[in-house]
Amino acid sequence: MPTPCHIVVEGNPVIVYASRNGSPNKILPILKPFLEKFWQEREIHGEYDYTADCLVAQIVVRFGYEICEDDFSNLRVGVNYDPSVEYIYAIAQQDRNINIWVPQDKYRHNPSVGLQGCDRAGTEVW
């Protein structure tokens, strides 16, 4: 059964949507090592400009190959929350945590409320 999800990055308005494979047991094994390498490369090279923008772009590329399974219509970016998602993964730049949110009725009825319509399901540290 498909498990749609969003990935959002603090400091960037883009919302990444994947229509399947969005459960934590599928997303976190990809996202955590990816973020570890991303943060290491930023520190090694002293690159801090446009971090949120670079991160979103690299997430789209990475997840395009990891979860799309040769069907790239599964992945899209936009600025609107989708009412069908089961999880929202919010990546914080300051503490570099992944906060996992589960949409509730308030979100389902009006997804524009974003994370305010969700319950926090946990935090993962890369």
PDB file of N, CA, C and O in Angstrom, residues 81 88 101 104 106-107 110-119:
ATOM      1  N   TYR A  81       0.851  21.913   0.845  1.00  0.00           N
ATOM      2  CA  TYR A  81       0.768  20.629   1.529  1.00  0.00           C
ATOM      3  C   TYR A  81      -0.354  19.804   0.914  1.00  0.00           C
ATOM      4  O   TYR A  81      -1.383  20.324   0.522  1.00  0.00           O
ATOM      5  N   ILE A  88       5.172  13.722   7.590  1.00  0.00           N
ATOM      6  CA  ILE A  88       5.915  14.889   7.123  1.00  0.00           C
ATOM      7  C   ILE A  88       7.247  14.878   7.862  1.00  0.00           C
ATOM      8  O   ILE A  88       7.289  14.849   9.095  1.00  0.00           O
ATOM      9  N   TRP A 101       6.385  14.232  11.690  1.00  0.00           N
ATOM     10  CA  TRP A 101       5.053  14.714  12.026  1.00  0.00           C
ATOM     11  C   TRP A 101       4.002  13.817  11.376  1.00  0.00           C
ATOM     12  O   TRP A 101       4.192  13.343  10.258  1.00  0.00           O
ATOM     13  N   GLN A 104      -3.097  15.216  11.420  1.00  0.00           N
ATOM     14  CA  GLN A 104      -4.324  14.930  12.158  1.00  0.00           C
ATOM     15  C   GLN A 104      -5.519  15.492  11.377  1.00  0.00           C
ATOM     16  O   GLN A 104      -5.356  16.036  10.297  1.00  0.00           O
ATOM     17  N   LYS A 106      -7.303  18.137  11.654  1.00  0.00           N
ATOM     18  CA  LYS A 106      -7.187  19.558  11.307  1.00  0.00           C
ATOM     19  C   LYS A 106      -6.406  19.726  10.004  1.00  0.00           C
ATOM     20  O   LYS A 106      -6.783  20.507   9.137  1.00  0.00           O
ATOM     21  N   TYR A 107      -5.322  18.992   9.851  1.00  0.00           N
ATOM     22  CA  TYR A 107      -4.510  19.029   8.633  1.00  0.00           C
ATOM     23  C   TYR A 107      -5.288  18.444   7.454  1.00  0.00           C
ATOM     24  O   TYR A 107      -5.285  19.004   6.365  1.00  0.00           O
ATOM     25  N   ASN A 110      -7.744  20.902   6.215  1.00  0.00           N
ATOM     26  CA  ASN A 110      -7.149  22.138   5.715  1.00  0.00           C
ATOM     27  C   ASN A 110      -5.627  22.006   5.738  1.00  0.00           C
ATOM     28  O   ASN A 110      -4.965  22.481   6.655  1.00  0.00           O
ATOM     29  N   PRO A 111      -5.050  21.363   4.716  1.00  0.00           N
ATOM     30  CA  PRO A 111      -3.609  21.114   4.733  1.00  0.00           C
ATOM     31  C   PRO A 111      -2.759  22.378   4.772  1.00  0.00           C
ATOM     32  O   PRO A 111      -1.582  22.318   5.134  1.00  0.00           O
ATOM     33  N   SER A 112      -3.343  23.511   4.454  1.00  0.00           N
ATOM     34  CA  SER A 112      -2.560  24.750   4.487  1.00  0.00           C
ATOM     35  C   SER A 112      -2.113  25.119   5.897  1.00  0.00           C
ATOM     36  O   SER A 112      -1.229  25.955   6.058  1.00  0.00           O
ATOM     37  N   VAL A 113      -2.670  24.468   6.927  1.00  0.00           N
ATOM     38  CA  VAL A 113      -2.206  24.732   8.295  1.00  0.00           C
ATOM     39  C   VAL A 113      -0.824  24.127   8.527  1.00  0.00           C
ATOM     40  O   VAL A 113      -0.156  24.444   9.504  1.00  0.00           O
ATOM     41  N   GLY A 114      -0.389  23.250   7.632  1.00  0.00           N
ATOM     42  CA  GLY A 114       0.951  22.673   7.727  1.00  0.00           C
ATOM     43  C   GLY A 114       1.174  21.898   8.999  1.00  0.00           C
ATOM     44  O   GLY A 114       0.300  21.173   9.477  1.00  0.00           O
ATOM     45  N   LEU A 115       2.338  22.084   9.587  1.00  0.00           N
ATOM     46  CA  LEU A 115       2.717  21.319  10.774  1.00  0.00           C
ATOM     47  C   LEU A 115       1.850  21.625  11.985  1.00  0.00           C
ATOM     48  O   LEU A 115       1.783  20.816  12.913  1.00  0.00           O
ATOM     49  N   GLN A 116       1.165  22.755  11.971  1.00  0.00           N
ATOM     50  CA  GLN A 116       0.278  23.092  13.094  1.00  0.00           C
ATOM     51  C   GLN A 116      -0.905  22.135  13.180  1.00  0.00           C
ATOM     52  O   GLN A 116      -1.546  22.039  14.217  1.00  0.00           O
ATOM     53  N   GLY A 117      -1.191  21.419  12.099  1.00  0.00           N
ATOM     54  CA  GLY A 117      -2.270  20.441  12.092  1.00  0.00           C
ATOM     55  C   GLY A 117      -1.775  19.020  12.278  1.00  0.00           C
ATOM     56  O   GLY A 117      -2.480  18.070  11.976  1.00  0.00           O
ATOM     57  N   CYS A 118      -0.565  18.884  12.790  1.00  0.00           N
ATOM     58  CA  CYS A 118       0.059  17.563  12.938  1.00  0.00           C
ATOM     59  C   CYS A 118       0.511  17.338  14.375  1.00  0.00           C
ATOM     60  O   CYS A 118       0.705  18.278  15.128  1.00  0.00           O
ATOM     61  N   ASP A 119       0.679  16.076  14.699  1.00  0.00           N
ATOM     62  CA  ASP A 119       1.294  15.688  15.972  1.00  0.00           C
ATOM     63  C   ASP A 119       2.715  15.223  15.692  1.00  0.00           C
ATOM     64  O   ASP A 119       2.966  14.532  14.701  1.00  0.00           O
TER      65      ASP A 119
END
